[in-house]
Amino acid sequence: MDKYKNQFSLEGKVVVITGGGGLIGMKHAEAVMEGGGVPVLLDIIQAGMDRVVATLKEEYGQDRPVETFVTDITNKDALYKVRDELMDKYGHIDGLINNAANNPKVEGGSKNLAATKFPEFPVDIWNDDLAVGLTGAMLCCQVFGAVMEAQGKGAIINISSDYGIISPNQNIYRKEGVPEDQQIIKPVSYSVVKHGIMGLTKYLATYWGLKGVRVNTLCPASLLNGQDPEFVKKLSSLVPMGRMSNPDEYVGTVLYMLSDASSYMTGATVVLDGGRTIW
Ligand SMILES: NC(=O)c1ccc[n+]([C@@H]2O[C@H](COP(=O)([O-])OP(=O)(O)OC[C@H]3O[C@@H](n4cnc5c(N)ncnc54)[C@H](O)[C@@H]3O)[C@@H](O)[C@H]2O)c1
């Protein structure tokens, strides 16, 4: 009994989650807790991480460790400090989820989603989006991946999107009656970041192929998060399963990808999109 179930264990494993205070970061942390591991949240905003910690402690018990660091992942020295503190305390770092990105959300609060046509897309937003979504992920792989390489074992998940596979269908962001120059569009930087992260995965999966460090991409898609009903209807019509996703629907896959249950998987793209990218 439980011969294979035990492969999903993350008992005592230390897993760094960038953007750990955000919507999906919270779910990645739950996956680590479910497996018995220690989530390490990195975010530029303390309040988001506080919310996640409070929820995790309530769900899994006050005695379960959860680490938080207010850290900008584009700053390599700051990442070295996190690494050193974790190594002093635990002596190992076993996983990394490169989850932080400037996510242009239709539900609001994003600096990179606006009615800006491609020719006028500001280069400072482009630079910032690439810095967080690509450079930050690369730096985290350098700093934490090197520890895993030295240990001879580790698992890295790079978070992409269905927009790492297909181009955004800008029609679903359009609003009836809104003048053309005020229609919002998904920024080009998001497509480039989400395609680029797969290149990072493939490069490192081969680079560390013999070193015991597995590197894979997870593509979440179409997360429900209080979007307006018109948008939900339009997006759902593009999905073979006919609906958007619930943030809880990624947790089991993340546990699988971090644990020995996926021990022969590296360089892979795992797509959880209700079938959207095959249609
Ligand atoms: N929400 C979706 O529908 C969806 C769909 C597909 C893919 N994704 C991807 O999932 C990931 C998480 O998305 P989310 O919806 O949770 O976004 P989110 O905006 O809720 O969370 C992102 C977090 O990253 C943090 N962050 C930003 N810059 C940072 C930096 N320099 N250093 C450290 N942290 C930083 C933010 O403070 C925020 O807490 C992203 O990579 C996103 O592209 C999301």
CSV table of C-alpha atoms and ligand atoms in Angstrom, one decimal:
chain,number,residue,atom,x,y,z
A,1,MET,CA,0.0,0.0,0.0
A,2,ASP,CA,1.1,3.6,-0.7
A,3,LYS,CA,4.0,2.3,-2.7
A,4,TYR,CA,3.5,5.0,-5.3
A,5,LYS,CA,1.6,7.5,-3.2
A,6,ASN,CA,4.7,8.2,-1.2
A,7,GLN,CA,6.4,9.4,-4.4
A,8,PHE,CA,4.4,12.6,-4.0
A,9,SER,CA,5.9,13.4,-0.7
A,10,LEU,CA,7.8,16.7,-0.2
A,11,GLU,CA,8.6,15.9,3.4
A,12,GLY,CA,11.0,18.5,4.8
A,13,LYS,CA,11.8,19.9,1.3
A,14,VAL,CA,12.4,23.6,0.9
A,15,VAL,CA,10.8,25.2,-2.1
A,16,VAL,CA,11.2,28.8,-3.2
A,17,ILE,CA,8.1,30.4,-4.8
A,18,THR,CA,8.6,33.8,-6.5
A,19,GLY,CA,5.6,36.1,-6.5
A,20,GLY,CA,4.5,34.0,-3.5
A,21,GLY,CA,2.0,36.7,-2.3
A,22,GLY,CA,-0.1,36.6,-5.5
A,23,LEU,CA,-3.1,34.7,-6.7
A,24,ILE,CA,-1.4,31.5,-7.9
A,25,GLY,CA,1.6,31.9,-5.6
A,26,MET,CA,-0.8,31.0,-2.7
A,27,LYS,CA,-1.8,27.8,-4.5
A,28,HIS,CA,1.8,26.8,-5.2
A,29,ALA,CA,2.4,27.2,-1.4
A,30,GLU,CA,-0.6,25.0,-0.7
A,31,ALA,CA,0.9,22.3,-2.9
A,32,VAL,CA,4.2,22.4,-1.0
A,33,MET,CA,2.3,22.3,2.4
A,34,GLU,CA,0.2,19.3,1.1
A,35,GLY,CA,3.4,17.4,0.4
A,36,GLY,CA,4.9,18.2,3.8
A,37,GLY,CA,7.5,20.7,2.6
A,38,VAL,CA,8.5,24.3,3.5
A,39,PRO,CA,7.2,27.0,1.2
A,40,VAL,CA,9.6,30.0,0.9
A,41,LEU,CA,7.7,33.0,-0.5
A,42,LEU,CA,9.5,35.8,-2.3
A,43,ASP,CA,7.6,38.9,-3.2
A,44,ILE,CA,8.0,42.7,-3.3
A,45,ILE,CA,4.8,43.2,-1.3
A,46,GLN,CA,4.8,42.0,2.3
A,47,ALA,CA,1.0,42.3,2.6
A,48,GLY,CA,0.3,39.6,0.0
A,49,MET,CA,2.7,37.2,1.7
A,50,ASP,CA,1.1,37.9,5.1
A,51,ARG,CA,-2.3,37.0,3.7
A,52,VAL,CA,-0.9,33.7,2.3
A,53,VAL,CA,0.9,32.8,5.5
A,54,ALA,CA,-2.2,33.5,7.6
A,55,THR,CA,-4.3,31.2,5.3
A,56,LEU,CA,-1.6,28.4,5.2
A,57,LYS,CA,-1.3,28.4,9.0
A,58,GLU,CA,-5.0,28.2,9.4
A,59,GLU,CA,-5.3,25.4,6.9
A,60,TYR,CA,-2.2,23.3,7.9
A,61,GLY,CA,-1.5,24.3,11.5
A,62,GLN,CA,0.5,27.1,13.3
A,63,ASP,CA,3.5,24.9,13.8
A,64,ARG,CA,4.2,24.3,10.1
A,65,PRO,CA,7.1,26.5,8.9
A,66,VAL,CA,6.5,29.1,6.1
A,67,GLU,CA,9.3,31.5,5.2
A,68,THR,CA,8.8,34.9,3.6
A,69,PHE,CA,11.3,37.4,2.2
A,70,VAL,CA,10.5,40.8,0.8
A,71,THR,CA,12.7,40.4,-2.2
A,72,ASP,CA,12.9,41.9,-5.7
A,73,ILE,CA,13.9,38.9,-7.9
A,74,THR,CA,15.6,41.1,-10.4
A,75,ASN,CA,18.3,41.8,-7.7
A,76,LYS,CA,20.8,39.0,-7.7
A,77,ASP,CA,22.5,40.1,-4.4
A,78,ALA,CA,19.1,40.0,-2.7
A,79,LEU,CA,18.6,36.4,-3.9
A,80,TYR,CA,22.1,35.5,-2.6
A,81,LYS,CA,21.0,36.8,0.8
A,82,VAL,CA,17.8,34.6,0.7
A,83,ARG,CA,19.9,31.6,-0.4
A,84,ASP,CA,22.4,32.1,2.5
A,85,GLU,CA,19.6,32.5,5.1
A,86,LEU,CA,17.9,29.3,3.9
A,87,MET,CA,21.1,27.4,3.8
A,88,ASP,CA,22.0,28.5,7.3
A,89,LYS,CA,18.6,27.4,8.6
A,90,TYR,CA,17.8,24.3,6.5
A,91,GLY,CA,21.1,23.3,4.8
A,92,HIS,CA,19.3,22.5,1.5
A,93,ILE,CA,17.0,24.0,-1.2
A,94,ASP,CA,15.0,21.5,-3.1
A,95,GLY,CA,12.6,23.3,-5.4
A,96,LEU,CA,12.0,26.6,-7.1
A,97,ILE,CA,8.8,27.8,-8.8
A,98,ASN,CA,9.4,30.8,-11.0
A,99,ASN,CA,6.0,32.3,-10.8
A,100,ALA,CA,6.4,36.0,-10.5
A,101,ALA,CA,5.5,38.1,-13.5
A,102,ASN,CA,3.8,41.3,-14.4
A,103,ASN,CA,0.5,39.6,-15.1
A,104,PRO,CA,-1.8,41.9,-17.2
A,105,LYS,CA,-5.2,41.1,-15.5
A,106,VAL,CA,-8.5,42.3,-17.0
A,107,GLU,CA,-9.9,42.3,-13.4
A,108,GLY,CA,-7.6,45.3,-12.7
A,109,GLY,CA,-4.5,46.4,-10.8
A,110,SER,CA,-2.0,45.8,-13.7
A,111,LYS,CA,0.3,48.5,-14.9
A,112,ASN,CA,0.9,46.7,-18.3
A,113,LEU,CA,-2.7,46.4,-19.5
A,114,ALA,CA,-4.0,49.5,-21.2
A,115,ALA,CA,-5.4,50.8,-24.4
A,116,THR,CA,-2.0,51.2,-25.9
A,117,LYS,CA,-1.6,50.0,-29.5
A,118,PHE,CA,1.6,48.0,-30.3
A,119,PRO,CA,3.5,50.8,-32.1
A,120,GLU,CA,3.2,53.0,-29.0
A,121,PHE,CA,3.8,50.2,-26.4
A,122,PRO,CA,6.2,51.9,-23.9
A,123,VAL,CA,9.7,50.5,-23.8
A,124,ASP,CA,9.9,51.1,-20.1
A,125,ILE,CA,7.0,48.7,-19.5
A,126,TRP,CA,8.6,46.2,-21.9
A,127,ASN,CA,11.9,46.4,-20.0
A,128,ASP,CA,10.1,46.0,-16.6
A,129,ASP,CA,8.0,43.0,-17.8
A,130,LEU,CA,11.1,41.2,-19.2
A,131,ALA,CA,13.1,42.1,-16.1
A,132,VAL,CA,10.6,40.4,-13.8
A,133,GLY,CA,9.3,37.6,-16.0
A,134,LEU,CA,12.5,36.5,-17.7
A,135,THR,CA,15.6,38.0,-16.0
A,136,GLY,CA,14.2,37.4,-12.6
A,137,ALA,CA,13.5,33.7,-13.4
A,138,MET,CA,16.9,33.3,-14.9
A,139,LEU,CA,18.6,34.9,-11.8
A,140,CYS,CA,16.6,32.6,-9.5
A,141,CYS,CA,17.7,29.6,-11.5
A,142,GLN,CA,21.3,30.8,-11.2
A,143,VAL,CA,21.2,31.3,-7.5
A,144,PHE,CA,18.9,28.5,-6.3
A,145,GLY,CA,19.5,26.1,-9.2
A,146,ALA,CA,23.2,26.1,-8.4
A,147,VAL,CA,22.5,24.9,-4.9
A,148,MET,CA,20.4,22.0,-6.4
A,149,GLU,CA,23.2,21.2,-8.8
A,150,ALA,CA,25.6,20.9,-5.9
A,151,GLN,CA,23.2,18.7,-4.1
A,152,GLY,CA,22.7,16.5,-7.2
A,153,LYS,CA,18.9,16.9,-6.9
A,154,GLY,CA,16.2,19.5,-7.4
A,155,ALA,CA,13.0,20.4,-9.3
A,156,ILE,CA,12.3,23.7,-11.0
A,157,ILE,CA,8.9,24.8,-12.4
A,158,ASN,CA,8.8,27.8,-14.7
A,159,ILE,CA,5.3,29.2,-14.9
A,160,SER,CA,4.2,30.1,-18.4
A,161,SER,CA,0.6,30.4,-19.7
A,162,ASP,CA,-1.6,29.4,-22.6
A,163,TYR,CA,-0.1,32.6,-24.0
A,164,GLY,CA,3.2,30.9,-24.0
A,165,ILE,CA,1.7,28.7,-26.8
A,166,ILE,CA,-0.9,30.8,-28.6
A,167,SER,CA,-1.2,34.5,-29.2
A,168,PRO,CA,-3.9,36.4,-27.2
A,169,ASN,CA,-7.2,36.7,-29.0
A,170,GLN,CA,-7.6,40.4,-28.5
A,171,ASN,CA,-11.3,40.2,-29.3
A,172,ILE,CA,-12.1,38.9,-25.9
A,173,TYR,CA,-10.7,42.0,-24.2
A,174,ARG,CA,-12.9,44.4,-26.4
A,175,LYS,CA,-15.9,46.0,-24.8
A,176,GLU,CA,-19.1,46.9,-26.6
A,177,GLY,CA,-19.6,50.7,-27.1
A,178,VAL,CA,-16.1,51.6,-26.0
A,179,PRO,CA,-14.3,53.8,-28.6
A,180,GLU,CA,-11.5,52.1,-30.6
A,181,ASP,CA,-8.7,54.1,-29.0
A,182,GLN,CA,-9.9,53.1,-25.6
A,183,GLN,CA,-10.1,49.3,-26.2
A,184,ILE,CA,-7.5,47.5,-24.0
A,185,ILE,CA,-5.1,45.0,-25.5
A,186,LYS,CA,-2.9,42.3,-24.0
A,187,PRO,CA,0.7,43.6,-24.2
A,188,VAL,CA,3.3,42.1,-26.5
A,189,SER,CA,5.7,41.8,-23.5
A,190,TYR,CA,3.4,39.1,-22.0
A,191,SER,CA,3.6,36.9,-25.1
A,192,VAL,CA,7.4,37.3,-25.2
A,193,VAL,CA,7.9,36.5,-21.5
A,194,LYS,CA,5.6,33.5,-21.6
A,195,HIS,CA,7.2,32.0,-24.7
A,196,GLY,CA,10.7,32.9,-23.4
A,197,ILE,CA,10.3,31.1,-20.2
A,198,MET,CA,9.9,27.8,-22.1
A,199,GLY,CA,13.3,28.5,-23.7
A,200,LEU,CA,14.7,28.9,-20.2
A,201,THR,CA,13.2,25.5,-19.3
A,202,LYS,CA,14.5,23.7,-22.3
A,203,TYR,CA,18.0,25.2,-22.0
A,204,LEU,CA,18.3,24.3,-18.3
A,205,ALA,CA,16.7,20.8,-18.6
A,206,THR,CA,19.5,19.9,-21.0
A,207,TYR,CA,22.2,21.9,-19.1
A,208,TRP,CA,21.4,20.1,-15.8
A,209,GLY,CA,20.2,16.8,-17.4
A,210,LEU,CA,23.0,14.8,-15.9
A,211,LYS,CA,23.0,16.7,-12.6
A,212,GLY,CA,19.7,15.6,-11.1
A,213,VAL,CA,18.0,19.0,-11.5
A,214,ARG,CA,14.7,18.7,-13.4
A,215,VAL,CA,13.3,21.8,-15.1
A,216,ASN,CA,9.7,21.9,-16.5
A,217,THR,CA,7.2,24.4,-17.6
A,218,LEU,CA,3.6,24.7,-16.3
A,219,CYS,CA,1.1,26.6,-18.3
A,220,PRO,CA,-2.0,27.7,-16.3
A,221,ALA,CA,-4.8,29.4,-18.2
A,222,SER,CA,-8.0,31.3,-17.8
A,223,LEU,CA,-8.2,31.6,-14.1
A,224,LEU,CA,-11.4,32.8,-12.6
A,225,ASN,CA,-10.8,35.8,-10.4
A,226,GLY,CA,-13.9,38.0,-10.3
A,227,GLN,CA,-13.8,39.0,-14.0
A,228,ASP,CA,-17.0,40.5,-15.4
A,229,PRO,CA,-19.6,38.1,-16.8
A,230,GLU,CA,-19.3,39.3,-20.4
A,231,PHE,CA,-15.5,38.5,-20.4
A,232,VAL,CA,-16.1,35.1,-18.7
A,233,LYS,CA,-18.6,34.2,-21.4
A,234,LYS,CA,-16.3,35.2,-24.3
A,235,LEU,CA,-13.3,33.4,-22.9
A,236,SER,CA,-15.2,30.3,-22.0
A,237,SER,CA,-16.5,30.0,-25.6
A,238,LEU,CA,-12.8,29.6,-26.7
A,239,VAL,CA,-12.3,26.7,-24.3
A,240,PRO,CA,-13.3,23.2,-25.3
A,241,MET,CA,-14.3,22.5,-21.7
A,242,GLY,CA,-16.5,25.5,-21.9
A,243,ARG,CA,-15.3,27.2,-18.7
A,244,MET,CA,-12.5,29.1,-17.0
A,245,SER,CA,-10.3,27.4,-14.4
A,246,ASN,CA,-10.4,27.5,-10.6
A,247,PRO,CA,-7.0,28.3,-8.9
A,248,ASP,CA,-7.4,25.0,-6.9
A,249,GLU,CA,-7.1,23.0,-10.2
A,250,TYR,CA,-3.3,23.5,-10.4
A,251,VAL,CA,-2.3,22.3,-6.9
A,252,GLY,CA,-2.2,18.6,-7.6
A,253,THR,CA,-0.1,19.1,-10.8
A,254,VAL,CA,2.4,21.3,-9.0
A,255,LEU,CA,2.8,18.7,-6.2
A,256,TYR,CA,3.4,16.1,-9.0
A,257,MET,CA,6.0,18.3,-10.8
A,258,LEU,CA,7.9,19.1,-7.6
A,259,SER,CA,8.0,15.6,-6.3
A,260,ASP,CA,9.6,12.3,-7.2
A,261,ALA,CA,6.3,11.2,-8.8
A,262,SER,CA,7.6,13.1,-11.9
A,263,SER,CA,11.2,11.8,-11.6
A,264,TYR,CA,11.6,11.1,-15.4
A,265,MET,CA,10.1,14.4,-16.5
A,266,THR,CA,12.3,17.2,-17.6
A,267,GLY,CA,12.1,19.9,-20.3
A,268,ALA,CA,8.4,19.2,-20.5
A,269,THR,CA,5.5,21.7,-21.0
A,270,VAL,CA,2.5,20.8,-18.9
A,271,VAL,CA,-0.6,22.5,-20.2
A,272,LEU,CA,-3.7,22.9,-18.0
A,273,ASP,CA,-6.0,25.0,-20.2
A,274,GLY,CA,-9.3,23.1,-20.6
A,275,GLY,CA,-8.1,22.4,-24.1
A,276,ARG,CA,-7.9,26.0,-25.3
A,277,THR,CA,-4.6,25.7,-27.1
A,278,ILE,CA,-5.7,22.7,-29.2
A,279,TRP,CA,-8.7,24.5,-30.6
B,1,LIG,N1,-4.0,34.6,-13.4
B,1,LIG,C1,-4.0,34.0,-14.5
B,1,LIG,O1,-5.1,33.9,-15.2
B,1,LIG,C2,-2.8,33.3,-15.1
B,1,LIG,C3,-2.9,32.6,-16.3
B,1,LIG,C4,-1.8,32.0,-16.9
B,1,LIG,C5,-0.6,32.2,-16.3
B,1,LIG,N2,-0.5,33.0,-15.2
B,1,LIG,C6,0.9,33.2,-14.6
B,1,LIG,O2,0.9,32.7,-13.3
B,1,LIG,C7,1.8,33.5,-12.6
B,1,LIG,C8,1.2,34.1,-11.3
B,1,LIG,O3,0.1,34.9,-11.8
B,1,LIG,P1,-0.9,35.5,-10.7
B,1,LIG,O4,-2.2,35.6,-11.4
B,1,LIG,O5,-0.8,34.9,-9.4
B,1,LIG,O6,-0.3,37.0,-10.6
B,1,LIG,P2,-0.3,38.0,-9.4
B,1,LIG,O7,-0.1,39.4,-10.0
B,1,LIG,O8,-1.4,37.8,-8.5
B,1,LIG,O9,1.0,37.6,-8.6
B,1,LIG,C9,2.3,37.9,-9.1
B,1,LIG,C10,3.1,38.3,-7.8
B,1,LIG,O10,4.5,38.6,-8.2
B,1,LIG,C11,4.9,39.6,-7.4
B,1,LIG,N3,6.1,40.3,-8.1
B,1,LIG,C12,6.0,41.2,-9.1
B,1,LIG,N4,7.3,41.7,-9.4
B,1,LIG,C13,8.1,41.0,-8.5
B,1,LIG,C14,9.5,41.1,-8.3
B,1,LIG,N5,10.3,41.9,-9.1
B,1,LIG,N6,10.1,40.3,-7.4
B,1,LIG,C15,9.3,39.5,-6.6
B,1,LIG,N7,7.9,39.4,-6.8
B,1,LIG,C16,7.4,40.2,-7.7
B,1,LIG,C17,3.7,40.6,-7.3
B,1,LIG,O11,3.9,41.4,-6.1
B,1,LIG,C18,2.6,39.5,-7.1
B,1,LIG,O12,2.4,39.2,-5.7
B,1,LIG,C19,2.4,34.6,-13.5
B,1,LIG,O13,3.6,34.1,-14.1
B,1,LIG,C20,1.3,34.6,-14.6
B,1,LIG,O14,1.8,35.0,-15.8
B,1,LIG,C21,-1.5,33.5,-14.6
